[in-house]
Short mmCIF file of C-alpha atoms and ligand atoms in Angstrom, two decimals:
data_model
loop_
_atom_site.label_atom_id
_atom_site.label_comp_id
_atom_site.label_asym_id
_atom_site.label_seq_id
_atom_site.Cartn_x
_atom_site.Cartn_y
_atom_site.Cartn_z
CA MET A 69 -62.93 -37.29 -51.13
CA ALA A 70 -63.94 -34.62 -48.53
CA ALA A 71 -61.53 -32.11 -50.18
CA LEU A 72 -63.01 -32.86 -53.60
CA GLU A 73 -66.50 -32.29 -52.24
CA LYS A 74 -65.50 -29.09 -50.54
CA ALA A 75 -63.89 -27.84 -53.76
CA GLU A 76 -66.96 -28.84 -55.69
CA LEU A 77 -64.99 -31.21 -57.86
CA ASP A 78 -66.91 -34.39 -57.02
CA ALA A 79 -69.53 -36.16 -59.13
CA GLN A 80 -72.41 -34.60 -57.16
CA SER A 81 -71.22 -31.05 -57.85
CA ARG A 82 -70.30 -31.76 -61.47
CA PRO A 83 -72.81 -34.26 -62.72
CA LYS A 84 -71.95 -33.45 -66.38
CA SER A 85 -68.18 -33.81 -66.20
CA VAL A 86 -67.32 -36.04 -63.21
CA LEU A 87 -68.56 -39.62 -63.01
CA GLU A 88 -67.87 -41.76 -59.89
CA LEU A 89 -67.61 -45.48 -60.47
CA ARG A 90 -69.06 -47.28 -57.51
CA ASP A 91 -70.28 -50.74 -58.33
CA PHE A 92 -67.05 -52.28 -59.62
CA SER A 93 -65.71 -55.68 -58.80
CA PRO A 94 -62.60 -56.47 -56.89
CA ALA A 95 -59.70 -57.83 -59.01
CA THR A 96 -59.92 -61.58 -59.37
CA ALA A 97 -57.19 -64.08 -58.48
CA SER A 98 -56.39 -64.37 -62.20
CA ASP A 99 -56.20 -60.56 -62.68
CA ILE A 100 -53.65 -60.46 -59.78
CA ALA A 101 -51.86 -63.51 -61.05
CA ALA A 102 -50.84 -61.57 -64.15
CA VAL A 103 -48.40 -59.68 -61.81
CA HIS A 104 -48.02 -61.64 -58.56
CA THR A 105 -47.14 -65.29 -57.82
CA PRO A 106 -50.03 -67.49 -56.65
CA ASN A 107 -47.99 -68.40 -53.57
CA TYR A 108 -47.96 -64.80 -52.45
CA VAL A 109 -51.64 -64.14 -53.21
CA GLN A 110 -52.85 -67.31 -51.41
CA GLY A 111 -50.41 -66.75 -48.58
CA LEU A 112 -51.60 -63.17 -48.02
CA GLN A 113 -55.22 -64.20 -47.96
CA LYS A 114 -54.44 -66.90 -45.39
CA LEU A 115 -52.45 -64.38 -43.27
CA MET A 116 -55.63 -62.25 -42.72
CA GLU A 117 -56.66 -64.93 -40.12
CA GLN A 118 -53.84 -63.54 -37.97
CA ALA A 119 -54.70 -59.88 -38.54
CA PRO A 120 -53.98 -57.24 -37.37
CA LEU A 121 -50.33 -57.74 -38.28
CA ILE A 122 -47.41 -56.30 -40.16
CA VAL A 123 -47.04 -58.09 -43.52
CA ASP A 124 -43.87 -56.25 -44.51
CA GLY A 125 -41.40 -54.52 -42.22
CA THR A 126 -39.84 -52.11 -44.66
CA GLY A 127 -42.82 -49.61 -44.67
CA PRO A 128 -43.87 -50.98 -42.30
CA THR A 129 -46.92 -52.37 -44.02
CA TYR A 130 -49.86 -53.00 -41.69
CA ALA A 131 -52.76 -55.30 -42.50
CA THR A 132 -56.19 -55.68 -40.81
CA GLU A 133 -58.59 -58.59 -41.40
CA LYS A 134 -60.04 -56.59 -44.30
CA THR A 135 -56.74 -55.82 -46.04
CA PHE A 136 -56.84 -58.63 -48.65
CA GLU A 137 -60.43 -57.47 -49.66
CA ASP A 138 -59.39 -53.80 -49.72
CA ALA A 139 -56.25 -54.49 -51.78
CA SER A 140 -58.32 -56.60 -54.27
CA LEU A 141 -60.84 -53.77 -54.47
CA ALA A 142 -58.11 -51.15 -55.09
CA ALA A 143 -56.68 -53.26 -57.96
CA GLY A 144 -60.29 -53.80 -59.25
CA ALA A 145 -60.78 -50.00 -59.34
CA GLY A 146 -57.86 -49.57 -61.75
CA ILE A 147 -59.24 -52.35 -63.98
CA ALA A 148 -62.73 -50.75 -63.93
CA LEU A 149 -61.26 -47.41 -64.91
CA VAL A 150 -59.27 -48.89 -67.78
CA ASP A 151 -62.47 -50.55 -69.06
CA ALA A 152 -64.43 -47.26 -68.70
CA VAL A 153 -61.76 -45.17 -70.43
CA VAL A 154 -61.25 -47.69 -73.24
CA ALA A 155 -65.05 -47.93 -73.82
CA ALA A 156 -65.39 -44.12 -73.90
CA SER A 157 -62.45 -43.82 -76.30
CA LYS A 158 -64.47 -45.63 -78.91
CA GLY A 159 -66.84 -42.71 -79.17
CA SER A 160 -66.32 -39.60 -81.23
CA ARG A 161 -65.03 -37.43 -78.45
CA PRO A 162 -61.87 -37.81 -76.37
CA PRO A 163 -62.63 -40.05 -73.34
CA PRO A 164 -62.59 -38.62 -69.79
CA SER A 165 -59.42 -39.29 -67.77
CA GLY A 166 -59.58 -42.07 -65.13
CA PHE A 167 -58.39 -41.34 -61.60
CA ALA A 168 -58.16 -44.20 -59.10
CA ILE A 169 -58.47 -42.67 -55.59
CA ILE A 170 -57.42 -45.91 -53.81
CA ARG A 171 -55.77 -47.31 -50.78
CA PRO A 172 -53.65 -49.25 -50.35
CA PRO A 173 -51.25 -47.89 -52.95
CA GLY A 174 -49.35 -50.31 -55.18
CA HIS A 175 -46.07 -49.34 -56.79
CA HIS A 176 -43.68 -50.89 -54.20
CA ALA A 177 -45.46 -54.31 -54.23
CA VAL A 178 -43.08 -56.78 -55.94
CA PRO A 179 -44.22 -59.95 -57.82
CA ILE A 180 -43.43 -62.15 -54.81
CA GLY A 181 -44.74 -59.98 -51.97
CA PRO A 182 -45.89 -56.79 -50.32
CA MET A 183 -43.60 -53.84 -49.71
CA GLY A 184 -43.66 -50.24 -48.51
CA PHE A 185 -47.42 -49.87 -47.68
CA CYS A 186 -48.28 -51.73 -50.94
CA LEU A 187 -50.07 -55.10 -51.26
CA PHE A 188 -50.83 -55.50 -54.97
CA GLY A 189 -49.32 -53.55 -57.87
CA ASN A 190 -52.55 -51.81 -58.82
CA ILE A 191 -51.05 -50.06 -61.85
CA ALA A 192 -49.17 -53.26 -63.03
CA VAL A 193 -52.40 -55.29 -62.76
CA ALA A 194 -54.25 -52.56 -64.84
CA ALA A 195 -51.42 -52.53 -67.46
CA ARG A 196 -51.74 -56.28 -67.95
CA HIS A 197 -55.50 -55.94 -68.12
CA ALA A 198 -55.21 -53.27 -70.79
CA GLN A 199 -53.06 -55.63 -72.80
CA ASN A 200 -55.01 -58.81 -72.25
CA ALA A 201 -58.61 -57.63 -72.31
CA HIS A 202 -58.32 -54.70 -74.76
CA GLY A 203 -55.38 -55.57 -76.97
CA LEU A 204 -53.58 -52.31 -75.99
CA ARG A 205 -50.19 -53.78 -76.47
CA ARG A 206 -47.97 -50.82 -75.71
CA VAL A 207 -48.43 -49.37 -72.26
CA MET A 208 -46.50 -46.39 -70.88
CA ILE A 209 -46.34 -46.03 -67.12
CA VAL A 210 -45.15 -42.69 -65.71
CA ASP A 211 -44.37 -42.71 -62.00
CA TYR A 212 -43.86 -39.32 -60.29
CA ASP A 213 -44.19 -40.50 -56.69
CA VAL A 214 -41.23 -39.27 -54.70
CA HIS A 215 -40.08 -42.86 -54.23
CA HIS A 216 -38.98 -45.31 -56.91
CA GLY A 217 -41.73 -47.52 -58.16
CA ASN A 218 -39.61 -50.62 -57.69
CA GLY A 219 -42.53 -53.08 -57.88
CA THR A 220 -43.65 -51.80 -61.25
CA ASN A 221 -39.99 -51.61 -62.37
CA ASP A 222 -39.44 -55.26 -61.50
CA THR A 223 -42.76 -56.48 -63.05
CA PHE A 224 -41.89 -55.10 -66.47
CA TYR A 225 -38.08 -55.23 -66.41
CA GLU A 226 -37.79 -57.61 -69.32
CA ASP A 227 -40.89 -56.49 -71.20
CA PRO A 228 -40.36 -54.26 -74.29
CA ASP A 229 -44.08 -53.48 -74.55
CA VAL A 230 -44.32 -51.63 -71.21
CA LEU A 231 -42.26 -48.42 -70.94
CA PHE A 232 -41.75 -47.73 -67.27
CA LEU A 233 -40.50 -44.21 -66.51
CA SER A 234 -39.93 -43.15 -62.84
CA THR A 235 -38.77 -39.91 -61.31
CA HIS A 236 -37.93 -40.07 -57.66
CA GLN A 237 -35.83 -38.41 -55.05
CA GLN A 238 -32.21 -39.52 -55.14
CA TYR A 239 -31.16 -41.81 -52.20
CA SER A 240 -34.70 -42.24 -50.90
CA TYR A 241 -36.69 -45.36 -50.09
CA PRO A 242 -36.25 -48.12 -51.27
CA GLY A 243 -32.85 -47.22 -52.72
CA THR A 244 -33.47 -48.70 -56.17
CA GLY A 245 -34.05 -46.83 -59.43
CA LYS A 246 -30.56 -45.79 -60.46
CA PRO A 247 -30.23 -44.47 -64.01
CA ASP A 248 -28.34 -47.50 -65.16
CA GLU A 249 -31.37 -49.74 -64.29
CA VAL A 250 -32.65 -49.75 -67.86
CA GLY A 251 -34.40 -53.12 -68.26
CA LYS A 252 -33.00 -56.48 -69.37
CA GLY A 253 -33.09 -58.71 -72.36
CA ALA A 254 -35.89 -57.77 -74.80
CA GLY A 255 -36.89 -55.06 -72.27
CA GLU A 256 -33.56 -53.29 -72.33
CA GLY A 257 -34.19 -49.60 -72.76
CA ALA A 258 -37.88 -49.80 -71.83
CA THR A 259 -37.17 -48.91 -68.16
CA VAL A 260 -36.16 -45.29 -67.53
CA ASN A 261 -35.09 -44.25 -64.04
CA LEU A 262 -34.33 -40.61 -63.17
CA PRO A 263 -33.35 -39.88 -59.56
CA LEU A 264 -33.91 -36.18 -58.75
CA PRO A 265 -31.65 -34.16 -56.43
CA TRP A 266 -32.96 -32.90 -53.11
CA GLY A 267 -35.07 -29.74 -53.52
CA SER A 268 -36.34 -30.42 -57.06
CA GLY A 269 -39.72 -28.77 -57.66
CA GLU A 270 -41.82 -27.29 -60.39
CA GLN A 271 -38.98 -25.97 -62.54
CA ALA A 272 -37.23 -29.32 -62.38
CA MET A 273 -40.35 -31.23 -63.31
CA ALA A 274 -41.15 -28.92 -66.21
CA TYR A 275 -37.68 -29.51 -67.53
CA VAL A 276 -37.90 -33.28 -67.06
CA THR A 277 -41.28 -33.39 -68.74
CA ASP A 278 -39.95 -31.58 -71.78
CA GLU A 279 -36.58 -33.32 -72.00
CA VAL A 280 -37.37 -36.85 -70.84
CA ILE A 281 -41.03 -37.78 -70.45
CA ALA A 282 -42.44 -36.26 -73.62
CA PRO A 283 -39.69 -37.47 -75.99
CA ALA A 284 -39.77 -40.91 -74.44
CA ALA A 285 -43.49 -41.10 -74.97
CA GLN A 286 -43.25 -39.79 -78.49
CA LYS A 287 -40.70 -42.38 -79.34
CA PHE A 288 -42.52 -45.27 -77.66
CA LYS A 289 -45.95 -44.46 -79.07
CA PRO A 290 -48.12 -45.95 -76.33
CA ASP A 291 -51.63 -47.25 -76.77
CA ILE A 292 -52.53 -46.08 -73.24
CA ILE A 293 -50.74 -44.13 -70.53
CA LEU A 294 -51.00 -45.05 -66.89
CA VAL A 295 -49.69 -42.70 -64.16
CA SER A 296 -48.45 -43.64 -60.67
CA ALA A 297 -49.45 -40.29 -59.18
CA GLY A 298 -47.76 -40.07 -55.80
CA PHE A 299 -48.22 -36.80 -53.96
CA ASP A 300 -45.39 -37.19 -51.49
CA ALA A 301 -43.01 -35.01 -53.50
CA HIS A 302 -44.97 -32.01 -52.10
CA TYR A 303 -42.95 -29.44 -50.13
CA GLN A 304 -45.27 -29.94 -47.12
CA GLU A 305 -44.51 -33.72 -46.88
CA THR A 306 -42.13 -34.51 -44.13
CA ILE A 307 -41.43 -37.93 -45.49
CA ALA A 308 -39.19 -36.65 -48.33
CA GLY A 309 -37.21 -33.59 -49.55
CA LEU A 310 -38.58 -32.48 -52.90
CA GLN A 311 -40.63 -29.28 -53.21
CA PHE A 312 -43.51 -29.82 -55.61
CA THR A 313 -46.49 -27.56 -55.07
CA ASN A 314 -50.16 -28.21 -55.84
CA ARG A 315 -49.56 -26.37 -59.03
CA THR A 316 -46.70 -28.69 -59.97
CA TYR A 317 -49.17 -31.54 -59.74
CA HIS A 318 -51.70 -29.55 -61.71
CA LYS A 319 -49.16 -29.08 -64.51
CA LEU A 320 -48.05 -32.73 -64.38
CA ALA A 321 -51.65 -33.96 -64.70
CA LYS A 322 -52.25 -31.63 -67.55
CA ASP A 323 -48.98 -32.48 -69.37
CA MET A 324 -49.63 -36.24 -69.13
CA ARG A 325 -53.21 -35.73 -70.39
CA THR A 326 -51.81 -33.71 -73.37
CA LEU A 327 -49.44 -36.55 -74.18
CA ALA A 328 -52.35 -39.03 -74.07
CA ASP A 329 -54.42 -36.82 -76.33
CA GLU A 330 -51.52 -36.51 -78.76
CA LEU A 331 -50.43 -40.21 -78.76
CA CYS A 332 -53.16 -42.57 -77.65
CA GLY A 333 -56.62 -41.15 -78.19
CA GLY A 334 -56.73 -39.60 -74.80
CA ARG A 335 -56.59 -42.98 -72.97
CA ILE A 336 -55.03 -42.27 -69.53
CA VAL A 337 -55.63 -43.45 -65.99
CA TYR A 338 -53.98 -42.00 -62.86
CA PHE A 339 -53.43 -44.10 -59.78
CA LEU A 340 -53.09 -42.63 -56.32
CA GLU A 341 -49.79 -43.81 -54.86
CA GLY A 342 -48.01 -42.03 -51.91
CA GLY A 343 -49.16 -38.94 -50.08
CA TYR A 344 -49.16 -38.75 -46.35
CA ASP A 345 -49.70 -35.08 -45.41
CA LEU A 346 -53.48 -35.14 -45.79
CA ARG A 347 -53.68 -31.37 -46.50
CA SER A 348 -51.19 -31.27 -49.32
CA LEU A 349 -52.41 -34.67 -50.66
CA SER A 350 -55.98 -33.58 -50.88
CA ALA A 351 -55.16 -30.14 -52.27
CA SER A 352 -52.89 -31.62 -54.97
CA VAL A 353 -55.43 -34.27 -55.93
CA ALA A 354 -58.05 -31.46 -56.24
CA ASP A 355 -55.64 -29.42 -58.31
CA SER A 356 -54.99 -32.44 -60.55
CA PHE A 357 -58.84 -32.77 -61.00
CA ARG A 358 -58.96 -29.07 -62.01
CA ALA A 359 -56.27 -29.76 -64.66
CA LEU A 360 -58.13 -32.70 -66.07
CA LEU A 361 -61.35 -30.56 -66.18
CA GLY A 362 -59.45 -27.87 -68.10
CA GLU A 363 -59.49 -25.42 -65.23
CA LYS A 364 -56.69 -23.29 -63.73
CA SER A 365 -54.69 -24.22 -60.62
CA ALA A 366 -56.07 -22.87 -57.38
CA ASP A 367 -52.64 -22.86 -55.76
CA LYS A 368 -51.83 -19.72 -53.87
CA VAL A 369 -48.20 -20.39 -53.19
CA ASP A 370 -45.88 -17.75 -54.52
CA PRO A 371 -43.69 -19.82 -56.86
CA SER A 372 -40.74 -17.46 -56.60
CA LEU A 373 -40.26 -18.41 -52.98
CA ALA A 374 -39.53 -22.07 -53.67
CA LEU A 375 -38.12 -22.00 -57.16
CA GLU A 376 -35.18 -19.84 -56.26
CA PHE A 377 -33.67 -22.76 -54.43
CA GLU A 378 -34.22 -25.49 -56.92
CA PRO A 379 -31.00 -27.27 -57.94
CA ILE A 380 -31.59 -26.77 -61.70
CA GLY A 381 -27.92 -27.28 -62.62
CA LEU A 382 -27.93 -30.68 -60.95
CA VAL A 383 -31.22 -31.60 -62.65
CA GLU A 384 -29.79 -30.77 -66.04
CA GLN A 385 -26.71 -32.82 -65.23
CA ALA A 386 -28.87 -35.80 -64.21
CA VAL A 387 -30.88 -35.56 -67.45
CA ASN A 388 -27.66 -35.36 -69.50
CA GLU A 389 -26.34 -38.47 -67.80
CA LEU A 390 -29.61 -40.24 -68.46
CA ARG A 391 -29.41 -39.26 -72.17
CA ALA A 392 -25.95 -40.80 -72.36
CA ILE A 393 -27.48 -44.09 -71.05
CA HIS A 394 -30.64 -44.03 -73.18
CA SER A 395 -29.37 -42.76 -76.52
CA ASP A 396 -32.91 -43.06 -77.81
CA PHE A 397 -35.83 -42.79 -75.45
CA ARG A 398 -37.68 -45.62 -77.19
ZN1 LIG B 409 -43.96 -42.56 -52.18
#
């Protein structure tokens, strides 16, 4: 938020183009129950009596006495943004994009519990809300966090109406998201997992957007697009080994918005997932905002420095292997 203010991209600096939602409600137990088991939700709430504690060791995922409240509020932010974007899309002009600047993140949380810094699957809760409250049956979720969005993957694994497409660094946490994880039963083919080789950056993502994300979206014809925008694929992140730049995130935000304009009346909501280097996180979120406001990237990195080392041959090979598995990106 401080970086957005400094870059004059916040609601105060841009009263005509940026609106900050403040007075929204936390997600209710029934909103969350569309994704998580009641046992988990009640159990987590009860656990807060013992806070501070670690609720999941794989992240590890810490909780304070306010964590249940905060996680409910994060999920509620996604719901409020879906409501606002859907309401605006009924007007004559394309709606603004939604961007949930929230903590905790959500894409690792599984139906039965927390995982990897995540308590509730914010994006999954919002997807179910879009379907149940607004009749937007077909939801496409694009996840470009550096890690596999295993929680979202599991939630919709057998659901043909939610296309989940995740790019993530090969062999990274939590180890799931192999290309042959394609969904099950009626949902077979509606889960697309593309692990990227170490060092993938802007060139790789441009290729993947053109060859995988756009065709999959065009085939699926979503009613709304939701994006798990993780910023931990940035080259300054020490947690992983991809080399996205602020400008890569600018291009991704713009490309997803273009798909939403083309396919679903501009209805799109971005959700903050990972991002731990606060400088690159805030600079990349700011650059994403610029993309959504129709402005140029402010990134000053010389792209030729990083791009030279991108493993493009391996990326092409990975995309070809994925194509053999998903003969039609439906
Ligand atoms: Zn991540």
